[in-house]
Coordinates of C-alpha atoms and ligand atoms in Angstrom, one line a residue:
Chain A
X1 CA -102.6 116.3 -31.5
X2 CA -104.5 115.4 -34.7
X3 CA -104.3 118.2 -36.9
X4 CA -104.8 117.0 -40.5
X5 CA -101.8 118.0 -42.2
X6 CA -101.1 115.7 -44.8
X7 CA -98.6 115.4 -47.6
X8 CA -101.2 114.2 -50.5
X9 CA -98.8 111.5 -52.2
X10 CA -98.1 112.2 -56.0
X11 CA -97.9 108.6 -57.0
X12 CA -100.6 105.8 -57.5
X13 CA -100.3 102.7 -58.4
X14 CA -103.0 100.5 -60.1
X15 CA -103.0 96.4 -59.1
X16 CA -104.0 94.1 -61.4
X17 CA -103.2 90.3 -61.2
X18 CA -103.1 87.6 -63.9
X19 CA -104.0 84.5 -61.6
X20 CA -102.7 81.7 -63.3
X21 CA -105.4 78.4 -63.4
X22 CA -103.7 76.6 -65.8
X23 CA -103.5 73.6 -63.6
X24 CA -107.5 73.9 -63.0
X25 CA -108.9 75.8 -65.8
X26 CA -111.3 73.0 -66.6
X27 CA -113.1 74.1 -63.7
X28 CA -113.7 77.3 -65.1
X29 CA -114.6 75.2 -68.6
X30 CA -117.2 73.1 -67.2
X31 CA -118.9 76.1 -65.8
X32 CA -118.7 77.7 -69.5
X33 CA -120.9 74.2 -69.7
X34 CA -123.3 74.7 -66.9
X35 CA -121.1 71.7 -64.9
X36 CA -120.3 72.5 -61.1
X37 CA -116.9 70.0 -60.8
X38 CA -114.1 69.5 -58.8
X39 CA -111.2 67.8 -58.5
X40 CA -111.1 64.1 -56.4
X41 CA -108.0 62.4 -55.7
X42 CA -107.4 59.5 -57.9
X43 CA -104.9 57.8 -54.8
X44 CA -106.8 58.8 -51.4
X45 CA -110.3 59.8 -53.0
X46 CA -110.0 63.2 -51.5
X47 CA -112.6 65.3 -52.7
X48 CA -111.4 69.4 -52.5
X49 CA -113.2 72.9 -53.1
X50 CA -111.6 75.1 -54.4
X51 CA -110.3 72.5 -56.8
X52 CA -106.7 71.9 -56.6
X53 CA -104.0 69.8 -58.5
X54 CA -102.0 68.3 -55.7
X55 CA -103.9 66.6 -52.9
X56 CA -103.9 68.6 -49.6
X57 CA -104.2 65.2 -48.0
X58 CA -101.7 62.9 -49.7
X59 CA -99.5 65.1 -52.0
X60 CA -100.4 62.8 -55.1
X61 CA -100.8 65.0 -58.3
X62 CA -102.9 62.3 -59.8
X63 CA -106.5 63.7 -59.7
X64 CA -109.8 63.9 -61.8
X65 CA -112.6 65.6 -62.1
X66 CA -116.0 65.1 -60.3
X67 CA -119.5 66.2 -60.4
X68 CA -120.6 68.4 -57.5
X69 CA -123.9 69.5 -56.8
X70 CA -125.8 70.9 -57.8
X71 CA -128.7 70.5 -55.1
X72 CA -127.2 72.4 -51.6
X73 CA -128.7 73.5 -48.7
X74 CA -127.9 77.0 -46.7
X75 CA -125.2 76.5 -43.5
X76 CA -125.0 80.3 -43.1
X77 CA -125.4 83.7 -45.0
X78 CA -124.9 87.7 -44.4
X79 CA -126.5 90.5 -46.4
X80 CA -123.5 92.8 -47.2
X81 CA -124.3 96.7 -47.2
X82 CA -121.5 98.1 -47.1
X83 CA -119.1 96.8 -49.9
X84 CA -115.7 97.1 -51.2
X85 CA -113.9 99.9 -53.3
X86 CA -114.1 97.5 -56.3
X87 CA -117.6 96.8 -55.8
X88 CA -118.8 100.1 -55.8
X89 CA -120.8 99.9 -59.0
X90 CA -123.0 96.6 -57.8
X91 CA -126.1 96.3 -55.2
X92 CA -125.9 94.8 -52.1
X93 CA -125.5 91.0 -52.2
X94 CA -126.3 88.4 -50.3
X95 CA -123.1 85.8 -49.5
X96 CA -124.3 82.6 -48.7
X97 CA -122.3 79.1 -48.1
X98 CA -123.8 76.0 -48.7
X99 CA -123.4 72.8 -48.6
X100 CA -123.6 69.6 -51.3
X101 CA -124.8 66.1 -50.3
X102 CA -121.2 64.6 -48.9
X103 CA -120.7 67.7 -47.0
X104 CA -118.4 69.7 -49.3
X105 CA -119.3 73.4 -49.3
X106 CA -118.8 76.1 -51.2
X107 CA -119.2 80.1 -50.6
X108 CA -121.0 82.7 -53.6
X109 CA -123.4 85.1 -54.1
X110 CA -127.4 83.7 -53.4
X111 CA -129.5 85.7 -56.0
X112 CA -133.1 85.7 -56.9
X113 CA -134.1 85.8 -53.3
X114 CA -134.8 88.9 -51.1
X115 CA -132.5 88.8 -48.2
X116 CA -135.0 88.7 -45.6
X117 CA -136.6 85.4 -47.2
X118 CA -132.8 83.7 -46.4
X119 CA -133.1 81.1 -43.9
X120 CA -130.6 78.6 -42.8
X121 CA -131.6 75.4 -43.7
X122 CA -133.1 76.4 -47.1
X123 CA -132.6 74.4 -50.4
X124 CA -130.4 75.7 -52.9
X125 CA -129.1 75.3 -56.2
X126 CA -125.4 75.9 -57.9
X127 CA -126.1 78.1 -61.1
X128 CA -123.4 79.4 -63.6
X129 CA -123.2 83.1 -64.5
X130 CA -120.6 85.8 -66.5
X131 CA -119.3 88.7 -65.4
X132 CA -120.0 91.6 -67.9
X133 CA -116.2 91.3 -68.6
X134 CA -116.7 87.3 -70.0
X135 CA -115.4 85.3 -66.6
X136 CA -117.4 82.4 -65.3
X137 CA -118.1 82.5 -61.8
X138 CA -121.2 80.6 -59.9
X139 CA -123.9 81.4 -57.7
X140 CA -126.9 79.6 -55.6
X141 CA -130.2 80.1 -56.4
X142 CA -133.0 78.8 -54.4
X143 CA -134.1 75.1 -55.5
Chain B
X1 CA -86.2 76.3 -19.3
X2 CA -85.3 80.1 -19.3
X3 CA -88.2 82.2 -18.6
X4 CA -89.1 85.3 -20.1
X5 CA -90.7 88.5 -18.6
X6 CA -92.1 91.6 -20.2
X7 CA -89.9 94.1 -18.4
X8 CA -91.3 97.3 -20.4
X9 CA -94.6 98.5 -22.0
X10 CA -95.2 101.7 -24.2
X11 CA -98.5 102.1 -25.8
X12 CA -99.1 105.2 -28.4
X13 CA -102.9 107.4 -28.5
X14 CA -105.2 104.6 -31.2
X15 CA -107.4 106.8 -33.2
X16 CA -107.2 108.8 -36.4
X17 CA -103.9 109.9 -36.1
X18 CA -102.8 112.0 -39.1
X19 CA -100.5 114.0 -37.5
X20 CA -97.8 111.1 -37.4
X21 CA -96.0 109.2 -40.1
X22 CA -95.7 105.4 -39.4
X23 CA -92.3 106.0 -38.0
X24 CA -93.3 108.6 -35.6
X25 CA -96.4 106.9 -34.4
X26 CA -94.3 103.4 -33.6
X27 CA -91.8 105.9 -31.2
X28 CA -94.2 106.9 -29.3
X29 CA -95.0 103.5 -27.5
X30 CA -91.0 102.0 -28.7
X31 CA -89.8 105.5 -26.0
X32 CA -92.0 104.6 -23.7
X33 CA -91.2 100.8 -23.4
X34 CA -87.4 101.8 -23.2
X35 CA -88.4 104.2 -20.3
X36 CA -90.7 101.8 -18.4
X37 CA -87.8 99.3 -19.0
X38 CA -85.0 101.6 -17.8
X39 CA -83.1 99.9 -20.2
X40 CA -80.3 101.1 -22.3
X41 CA -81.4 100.8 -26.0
X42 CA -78.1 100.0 -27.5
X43 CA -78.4 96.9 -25.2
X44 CA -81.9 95.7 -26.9
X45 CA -80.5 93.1 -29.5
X46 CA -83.8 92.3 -31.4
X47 CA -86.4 94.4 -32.5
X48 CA -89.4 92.4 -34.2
X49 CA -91.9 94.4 -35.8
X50 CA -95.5 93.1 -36.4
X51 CA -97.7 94.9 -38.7
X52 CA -100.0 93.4 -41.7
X53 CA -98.9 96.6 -43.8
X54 CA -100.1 97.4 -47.2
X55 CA -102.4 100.7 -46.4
X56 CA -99.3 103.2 -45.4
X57 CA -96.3 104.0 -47.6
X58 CA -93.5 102.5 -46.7
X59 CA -93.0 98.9 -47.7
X60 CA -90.1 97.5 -45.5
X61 CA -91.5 98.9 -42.1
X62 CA -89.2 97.6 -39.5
X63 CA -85.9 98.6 -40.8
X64 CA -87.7 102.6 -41.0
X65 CA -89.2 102.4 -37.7
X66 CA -85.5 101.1 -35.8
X67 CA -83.7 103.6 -37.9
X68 CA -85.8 106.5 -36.6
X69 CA -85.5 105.5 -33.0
X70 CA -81.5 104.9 -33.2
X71 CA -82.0 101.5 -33.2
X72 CA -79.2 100.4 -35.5
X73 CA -77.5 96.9 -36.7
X74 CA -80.2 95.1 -34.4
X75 CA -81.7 91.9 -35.6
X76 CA -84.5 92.5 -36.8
X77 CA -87.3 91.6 -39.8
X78 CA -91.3 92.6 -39.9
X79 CA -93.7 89.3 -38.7
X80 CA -97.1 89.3 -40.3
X81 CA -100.1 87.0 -38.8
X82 CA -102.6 89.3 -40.2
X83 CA -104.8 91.0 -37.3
X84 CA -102.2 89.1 -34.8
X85 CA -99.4 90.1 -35.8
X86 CA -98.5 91.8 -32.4
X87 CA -98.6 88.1 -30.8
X88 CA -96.9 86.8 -33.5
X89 CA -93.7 89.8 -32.9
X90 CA -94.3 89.0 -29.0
X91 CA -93.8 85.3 -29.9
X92 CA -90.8 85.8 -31.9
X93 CA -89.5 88.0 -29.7
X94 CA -89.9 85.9 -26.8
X95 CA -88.3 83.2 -28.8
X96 CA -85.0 84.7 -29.5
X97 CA -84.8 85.1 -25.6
X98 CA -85.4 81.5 -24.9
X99 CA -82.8 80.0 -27.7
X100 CA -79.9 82.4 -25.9
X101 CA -79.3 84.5 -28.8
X102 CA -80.6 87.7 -26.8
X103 CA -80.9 88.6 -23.4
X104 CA -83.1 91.6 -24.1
X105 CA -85.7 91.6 -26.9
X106 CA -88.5 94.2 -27.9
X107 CA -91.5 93.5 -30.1
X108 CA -93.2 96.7 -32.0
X109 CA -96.5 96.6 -33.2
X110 CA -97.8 99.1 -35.7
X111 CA -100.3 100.0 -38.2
X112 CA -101.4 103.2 -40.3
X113 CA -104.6 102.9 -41.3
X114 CA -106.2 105.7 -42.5
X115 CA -103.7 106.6 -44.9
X116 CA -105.8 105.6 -47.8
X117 CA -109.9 105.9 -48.3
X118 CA -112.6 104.1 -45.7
X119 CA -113.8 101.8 -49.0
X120 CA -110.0 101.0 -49.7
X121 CA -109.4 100.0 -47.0
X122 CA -112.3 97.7 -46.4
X123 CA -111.0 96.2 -50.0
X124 CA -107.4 95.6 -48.7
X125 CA -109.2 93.8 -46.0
X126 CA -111.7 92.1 -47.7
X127 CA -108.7 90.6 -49.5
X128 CA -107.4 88.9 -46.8
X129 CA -109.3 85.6 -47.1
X130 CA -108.8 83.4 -50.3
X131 CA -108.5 86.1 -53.0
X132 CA -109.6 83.7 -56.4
X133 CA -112.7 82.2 -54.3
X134 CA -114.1 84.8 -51.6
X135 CA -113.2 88.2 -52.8
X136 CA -112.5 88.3 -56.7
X137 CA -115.9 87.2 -57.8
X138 CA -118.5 88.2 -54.3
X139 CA -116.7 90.6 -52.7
X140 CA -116.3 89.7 -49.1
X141 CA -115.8 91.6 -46.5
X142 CA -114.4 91.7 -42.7
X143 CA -117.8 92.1 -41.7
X144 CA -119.1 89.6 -43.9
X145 CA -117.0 87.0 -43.0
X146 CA -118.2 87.2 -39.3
X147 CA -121.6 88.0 -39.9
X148 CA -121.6 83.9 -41.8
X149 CA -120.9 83.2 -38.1
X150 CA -123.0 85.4 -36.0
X151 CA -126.0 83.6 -38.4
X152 CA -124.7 80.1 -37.6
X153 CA -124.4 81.4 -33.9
X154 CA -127.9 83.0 -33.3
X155 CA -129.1 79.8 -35.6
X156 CA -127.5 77.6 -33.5
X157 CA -127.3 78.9 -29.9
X158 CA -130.3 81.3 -30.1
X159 CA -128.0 84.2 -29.6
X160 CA -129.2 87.7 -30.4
X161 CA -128.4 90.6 -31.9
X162 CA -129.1 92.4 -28.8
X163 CA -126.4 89.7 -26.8
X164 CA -123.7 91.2 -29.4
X165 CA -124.9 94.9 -28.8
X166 CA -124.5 94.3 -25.3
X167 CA -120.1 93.5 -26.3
X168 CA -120.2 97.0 -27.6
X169 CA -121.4 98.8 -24.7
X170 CA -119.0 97.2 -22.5
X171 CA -116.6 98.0 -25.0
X172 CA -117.4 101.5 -24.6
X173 CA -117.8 101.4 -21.2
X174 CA -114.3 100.9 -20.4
X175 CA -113.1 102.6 -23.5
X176 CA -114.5 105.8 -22.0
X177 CA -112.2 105.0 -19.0
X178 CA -108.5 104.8 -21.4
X179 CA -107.5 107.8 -22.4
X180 CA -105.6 106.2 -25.1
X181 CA -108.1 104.8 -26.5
X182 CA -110.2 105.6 -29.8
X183 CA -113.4 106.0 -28.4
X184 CA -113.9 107.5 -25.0
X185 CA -117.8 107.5 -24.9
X186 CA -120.3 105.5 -23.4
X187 CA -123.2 104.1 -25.5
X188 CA -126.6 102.9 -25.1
X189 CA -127.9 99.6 -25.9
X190 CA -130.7 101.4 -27.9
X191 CA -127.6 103.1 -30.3
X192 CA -125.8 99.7 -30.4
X193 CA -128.7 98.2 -32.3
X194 CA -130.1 101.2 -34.2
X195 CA -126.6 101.8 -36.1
X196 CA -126.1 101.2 -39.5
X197 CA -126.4 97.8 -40.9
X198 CA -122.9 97.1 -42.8
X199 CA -123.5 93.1 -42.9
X200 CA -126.6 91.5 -41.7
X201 CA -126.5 91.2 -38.7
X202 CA -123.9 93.4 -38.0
X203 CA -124.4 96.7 -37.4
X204 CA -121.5 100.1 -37.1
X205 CA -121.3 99.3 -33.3
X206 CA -120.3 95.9 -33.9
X207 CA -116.9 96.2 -35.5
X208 CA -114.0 97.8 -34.5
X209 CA -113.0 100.8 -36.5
X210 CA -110.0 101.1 -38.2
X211 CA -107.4 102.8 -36.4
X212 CA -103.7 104.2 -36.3
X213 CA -101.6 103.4 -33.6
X214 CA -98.7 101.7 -32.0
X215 CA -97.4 99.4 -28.6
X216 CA -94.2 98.2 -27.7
X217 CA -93.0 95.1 -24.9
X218 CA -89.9 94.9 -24.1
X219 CA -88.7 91.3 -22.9
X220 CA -85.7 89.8 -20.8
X221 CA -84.4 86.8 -19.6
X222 CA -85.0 85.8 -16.3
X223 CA -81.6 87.4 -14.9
X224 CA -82.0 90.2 -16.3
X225 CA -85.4 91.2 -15.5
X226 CA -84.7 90.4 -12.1
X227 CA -81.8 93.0 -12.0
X228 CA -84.1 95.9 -13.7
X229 CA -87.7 95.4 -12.0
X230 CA -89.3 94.4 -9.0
X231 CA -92.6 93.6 -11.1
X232 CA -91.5 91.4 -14.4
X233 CA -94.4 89.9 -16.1
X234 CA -93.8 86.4 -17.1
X235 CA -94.6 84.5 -19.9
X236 CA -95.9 81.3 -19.0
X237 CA -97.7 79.9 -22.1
X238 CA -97.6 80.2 -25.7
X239 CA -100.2 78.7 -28.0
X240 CA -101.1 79.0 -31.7
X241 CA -103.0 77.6 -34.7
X242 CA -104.2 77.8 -37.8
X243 CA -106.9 77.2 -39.9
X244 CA -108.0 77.1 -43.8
X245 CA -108.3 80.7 -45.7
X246 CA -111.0 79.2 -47.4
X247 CA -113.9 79.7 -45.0
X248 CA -115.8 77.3 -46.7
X249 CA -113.3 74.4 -46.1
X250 CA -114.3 75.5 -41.7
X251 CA -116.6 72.4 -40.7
X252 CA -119.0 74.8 -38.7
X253 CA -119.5 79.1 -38.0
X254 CA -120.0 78.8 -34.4
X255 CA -116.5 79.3 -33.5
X256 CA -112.7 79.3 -34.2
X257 CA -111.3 76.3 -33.8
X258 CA -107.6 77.7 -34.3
X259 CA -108.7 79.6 -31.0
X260 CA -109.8 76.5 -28.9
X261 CA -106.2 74.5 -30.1
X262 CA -104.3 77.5 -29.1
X263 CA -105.7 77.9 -25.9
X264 CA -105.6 73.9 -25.4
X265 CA -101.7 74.7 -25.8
X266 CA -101.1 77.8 -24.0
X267 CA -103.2 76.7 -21.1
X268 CA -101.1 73.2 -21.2
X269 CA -97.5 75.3 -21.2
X270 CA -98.6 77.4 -18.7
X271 CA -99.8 74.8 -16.2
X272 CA -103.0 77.2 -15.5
X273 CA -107.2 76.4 -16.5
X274 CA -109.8 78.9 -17.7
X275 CA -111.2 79.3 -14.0
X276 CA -107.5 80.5 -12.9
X277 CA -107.7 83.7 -15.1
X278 CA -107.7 86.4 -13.6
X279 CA -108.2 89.3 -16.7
X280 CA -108.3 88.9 -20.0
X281 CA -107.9 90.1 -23.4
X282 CA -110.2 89.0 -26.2
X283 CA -110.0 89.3 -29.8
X284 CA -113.3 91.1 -30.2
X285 CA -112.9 92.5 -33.7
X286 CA -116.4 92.0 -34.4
X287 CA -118.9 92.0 -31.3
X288 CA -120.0 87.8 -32.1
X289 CA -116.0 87.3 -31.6
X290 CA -116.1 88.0 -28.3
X291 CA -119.0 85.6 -27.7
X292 CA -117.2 83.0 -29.6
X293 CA -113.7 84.3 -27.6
X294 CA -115.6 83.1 -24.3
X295 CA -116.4 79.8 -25.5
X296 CA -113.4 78.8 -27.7
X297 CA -111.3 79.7 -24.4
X298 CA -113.5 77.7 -21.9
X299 CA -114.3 80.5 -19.9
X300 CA -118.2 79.1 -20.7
X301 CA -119.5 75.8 -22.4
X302 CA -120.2 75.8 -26.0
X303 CA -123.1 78.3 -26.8
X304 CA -123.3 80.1 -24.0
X305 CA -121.2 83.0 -24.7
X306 CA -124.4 85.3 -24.6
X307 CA -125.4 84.5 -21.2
X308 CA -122.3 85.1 -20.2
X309 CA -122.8 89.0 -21.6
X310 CA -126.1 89.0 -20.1
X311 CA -125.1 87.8 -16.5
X312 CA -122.1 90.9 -16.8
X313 CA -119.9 87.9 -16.0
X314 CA -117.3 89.5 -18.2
X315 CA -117.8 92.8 -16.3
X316 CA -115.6 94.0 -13.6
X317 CA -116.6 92.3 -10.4
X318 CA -118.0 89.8 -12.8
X319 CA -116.3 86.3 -12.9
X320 CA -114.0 86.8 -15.5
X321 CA -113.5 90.7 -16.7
X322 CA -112.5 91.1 -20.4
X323 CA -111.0 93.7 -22.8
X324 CA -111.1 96.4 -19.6
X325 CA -109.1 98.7 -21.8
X326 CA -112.2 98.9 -24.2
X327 CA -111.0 96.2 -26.7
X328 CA -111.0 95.8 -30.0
X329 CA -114.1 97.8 -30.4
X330 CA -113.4 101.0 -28.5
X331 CA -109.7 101.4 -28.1
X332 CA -109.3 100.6 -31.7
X333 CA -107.4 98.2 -33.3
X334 CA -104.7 98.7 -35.6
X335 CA -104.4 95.3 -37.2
X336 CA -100.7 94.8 -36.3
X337 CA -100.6 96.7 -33.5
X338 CA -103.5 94.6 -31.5
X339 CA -101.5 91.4 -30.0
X340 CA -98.7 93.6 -28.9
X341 CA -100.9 96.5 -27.2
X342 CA -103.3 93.2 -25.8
X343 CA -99.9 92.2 -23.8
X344 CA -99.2 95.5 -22.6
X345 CA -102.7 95.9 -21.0
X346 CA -102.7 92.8 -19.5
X347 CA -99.5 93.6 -18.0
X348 CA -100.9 96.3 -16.6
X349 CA -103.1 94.8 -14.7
X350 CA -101.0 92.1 -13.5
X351 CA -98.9 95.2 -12.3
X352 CA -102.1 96.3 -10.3
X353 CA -101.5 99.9 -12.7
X354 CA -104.9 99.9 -15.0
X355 CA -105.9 102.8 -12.4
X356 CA -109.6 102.7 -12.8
X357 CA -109.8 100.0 -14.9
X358 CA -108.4 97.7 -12.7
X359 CA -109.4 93.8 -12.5
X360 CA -108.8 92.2 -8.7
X361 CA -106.1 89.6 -9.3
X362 CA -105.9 86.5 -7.0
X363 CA -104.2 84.1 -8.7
X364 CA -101.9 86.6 -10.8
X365 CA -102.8 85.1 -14.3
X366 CA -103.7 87.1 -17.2
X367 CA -104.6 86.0 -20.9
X368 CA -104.3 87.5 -23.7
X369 CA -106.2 86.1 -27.3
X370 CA -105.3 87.6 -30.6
X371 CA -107.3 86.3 -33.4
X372 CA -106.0 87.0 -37.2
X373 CA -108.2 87.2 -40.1
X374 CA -111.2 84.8 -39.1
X375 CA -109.4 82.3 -37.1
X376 CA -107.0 82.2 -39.9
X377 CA -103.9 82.5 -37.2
X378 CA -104.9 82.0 -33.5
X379 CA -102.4 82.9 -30.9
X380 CA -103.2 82.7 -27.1
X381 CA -100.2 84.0 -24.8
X382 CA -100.8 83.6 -20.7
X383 CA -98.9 86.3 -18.5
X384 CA -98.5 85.9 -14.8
X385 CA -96.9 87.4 -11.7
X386 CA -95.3 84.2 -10.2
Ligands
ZN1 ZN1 -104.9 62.2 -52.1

């Protein structure tokens, strides 16, 4: 039944997306400026991560930004061995979500810790970083 | 209300299956449902096909799949609920029977898989969280996103790694007894939980592989699958949920809580409780998820999923027996493909025809719970003889 006879396809196709943040890019500012914000309602107080211009809760699109962080502490964590296609160039990594005094969590990368010293329960801290293209993106750190 | 029975199941070989195009792999199990049926195809009026798509070639899958099997000018249109998509086609299937627009409906679920790279793949699904904030800058994975809840989990309950090994060899177990199936060997525990770590604390033997393959249900209305079967299958109960693509929105990782509502709701429609199932189907894509599966449906209190592994309660002769066709884990599970090939196990069991797999069945219920993405979409769908 399984032979392997395949038609090896011709065509490829490469996908790259430009993800609009126009609406949010300040988030991405901030963290240019070592600030870890997000956006809080300015009707129902809602505070979201991932920021977000209209309110999940009560559809206003009146919102502003507020500090988060950046003290955390660890809810949960894996060590990834096995990673994706794209990330075939980096090391193993260590994904960790934690969560900010008010209860609001947020998922990235824990570096600066060997995997096995990970423990739930641990103090972290929110730490800026650039890709070696230029894009901010975060990660915890132990506190 | 109308009710609705399965009156027809076809089920394809899972497993690598290069020597079929997508089309040719969903006729397999579409043949057989028409045959089981004994139904005339030109008198099935809606064909809904559930697949996640995006790893095989062909873009617009349902209109290729009914044009190869003759199935033309039926209603139709491809349903996606990621890794329950089947249930979803089931659902919508079922749905056009209940509102009178059909009489006779079939849902099709199918995936090809291994149509591109291993490392592709785990990118496409890797994806399938929230893109901006889980995957463009750390690169999760399937595996990671349950491992964040097998730590909560063992944290939490105390569960181990050798509870979740212990999923895999049952999966194996019974997958050694379905000759459709992916994987038809037995295991050890000792294998289990010396295979490769792909995300602490998973291991290879925790997580289903990725497979190619294809099931079919056909359904009817109640007058109609009188007049065609002694045995239909009912469909008493529906439920579904969902939940935030952004895990870190969830308010804890010790279980889905798009499961729990959809069970709530399935078990409310179909006027049955936990303790009334007789077999069942759970989404054990990852071997934690079948822990959580046993706790999210009430078949055990909160946190005690692993002693439920431990006491074989989930074995046959054991309280509840689950995923007897080898599950996620060992038959395979072709992401769109899972819901649909879930319903047509559990109908076989409710037939009494899973052979040497078979569950005793007193009270003639039989559940099946599809899981898609991490609890993203939950659907729960309850089968029964009366
Ligand atoms: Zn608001």
């Amino acid at each position: 039944m399984e032979q392997d006879q395949a038609l090896h396809s011709r065509r490829s196709i490469t996908l790259k997306f430009d993800i609009p943040i126009s609406k949010t890019h300040e988030f991405w500012d901030a963290l240019r400026q070592s600030r870890f914000v997000t956006t809080k309602c300015k009707k129902c107080g809602q505070v979201t991560f991932p920021p977000q211009a209209d309110c999940p809760r009560c559809m206003s699109n009146e919102f502003e930004w507020a500090d988060v962080g950046p003290d955390a502490t660890l809810v949960t964590y894996t060590y990834v061995q096995v990673t994706p296609a794209s990330f075939a160039e980096n090391d193993p990594y260590i994904i960790a979500i934690g969560e900010f005094a008010g209860g609001l969590k947020v998922l990235a990368w824990l570096e600066g810790i060997p995997h096995e010293k990970a423990k739930v329960g641990m103090k972290l801290k929110v730490e800026e970083r650039t890709s070696k293209e230029g894009n901010p993106f975060y990660v915890f750190v132990p506190a | 209300m109308d009710r609705v029975a399965v009156v027809g199941i076809g089920h394809s070989k899972f497993g690598r299956r290069t020597d079929v195009n997508v089309a040719e792999l969903a006729f397999e199990s579409i043949k057989k449902a028409v045959d089981d049926a004994g139904v005339n195809k030109k008198d099935i009026q809606n064909v809904i096909i559930g697949s996640a798509g995006g790893w095989y070639e062909e873009s617009l899958p349902a209109v290729i799949v009914n044009e190869y099997a003759g199935l033309d000018g039926v209603g139709t249109m491809r349903v996606e609920a990621a890794c329950a998509s089947g249930s979803a086609a089931v659902k919508t299937a079922y749905n056009s029977i209940l509102s009178g627009e059909a009489k006779i409906a079939m849902a099709v679920g199918i995936e090809k898989m291994t149509e591109v790279d291993t490392l592709t793949s785990i990118e496409l699904i890797g994806r399938a969280g929230s893109y901006m904030w889980e995957f463009e800058n750390f690169g999760m994975t399937f595996p990671a996103y349950y491992a964040l809840y097998a730590v909560a989990h063992m944290n939490k309950f105390g569960t181990t790694e050798e509870d979740m090994s212990r999923v895999a060899v049952k999966a194996h177990h019974y997958g050694a007894m379905n000759p459709l199936a992916q994987f038809q060997k037995e295991i050890t525990l000792e294998k289990a939980m010396g295979s490769q770590v792909v995300s602490w604390p998973l291991k290879l033997y925790d997580a289903c592989p990725l497979t190619d393959g294809s099931a079919s249900v056909i359904l009817a209305s109640e007058e109609v699958a009188k007049g065609l079967t002694d045995t239909p299958i009912w469909i008493k109960g529906v439920g579904y949920s969902s939940d935030s693509a952004n895990l870190s929105r969830r308010s804890d990782f010790v279980g889905l809580q798009a499961s729990v509502d959809a069970a709530k709701r399935a078990y409310a429609m179909a006027k049955v409780t936990p303790d009334m199932v007789d077999v069942a189907t759970c989404h054990d894509c990852f071997t934690i998820a079948e822990l959580m599966a046993y706790e999210d449906l009430g078949f055990c209190k909160k946190g005690e999923g692993a002693k439920m592994i431990r006491e074989g309660q989930t074995e046959l002769g054991g309280r509840i027996p689950v995923n007897l066709d080898g599950g996620l884990k060992a038959k395979g599970h072709p992401i769109g493909a899972t819901g649909v090939s879930m319903a047509v196990e559990i109908t076989k069991q409710l037939r009494n025809e899973a052979g040497s797999h078979q569950a005793p069945i007193k009270n003639g219920v039989g559940l099946v719970h599809n899981v898609g993405g991490t609890g993203h979409y939950a659907y729960v769908t309850i089968l029964s003889r009366n």
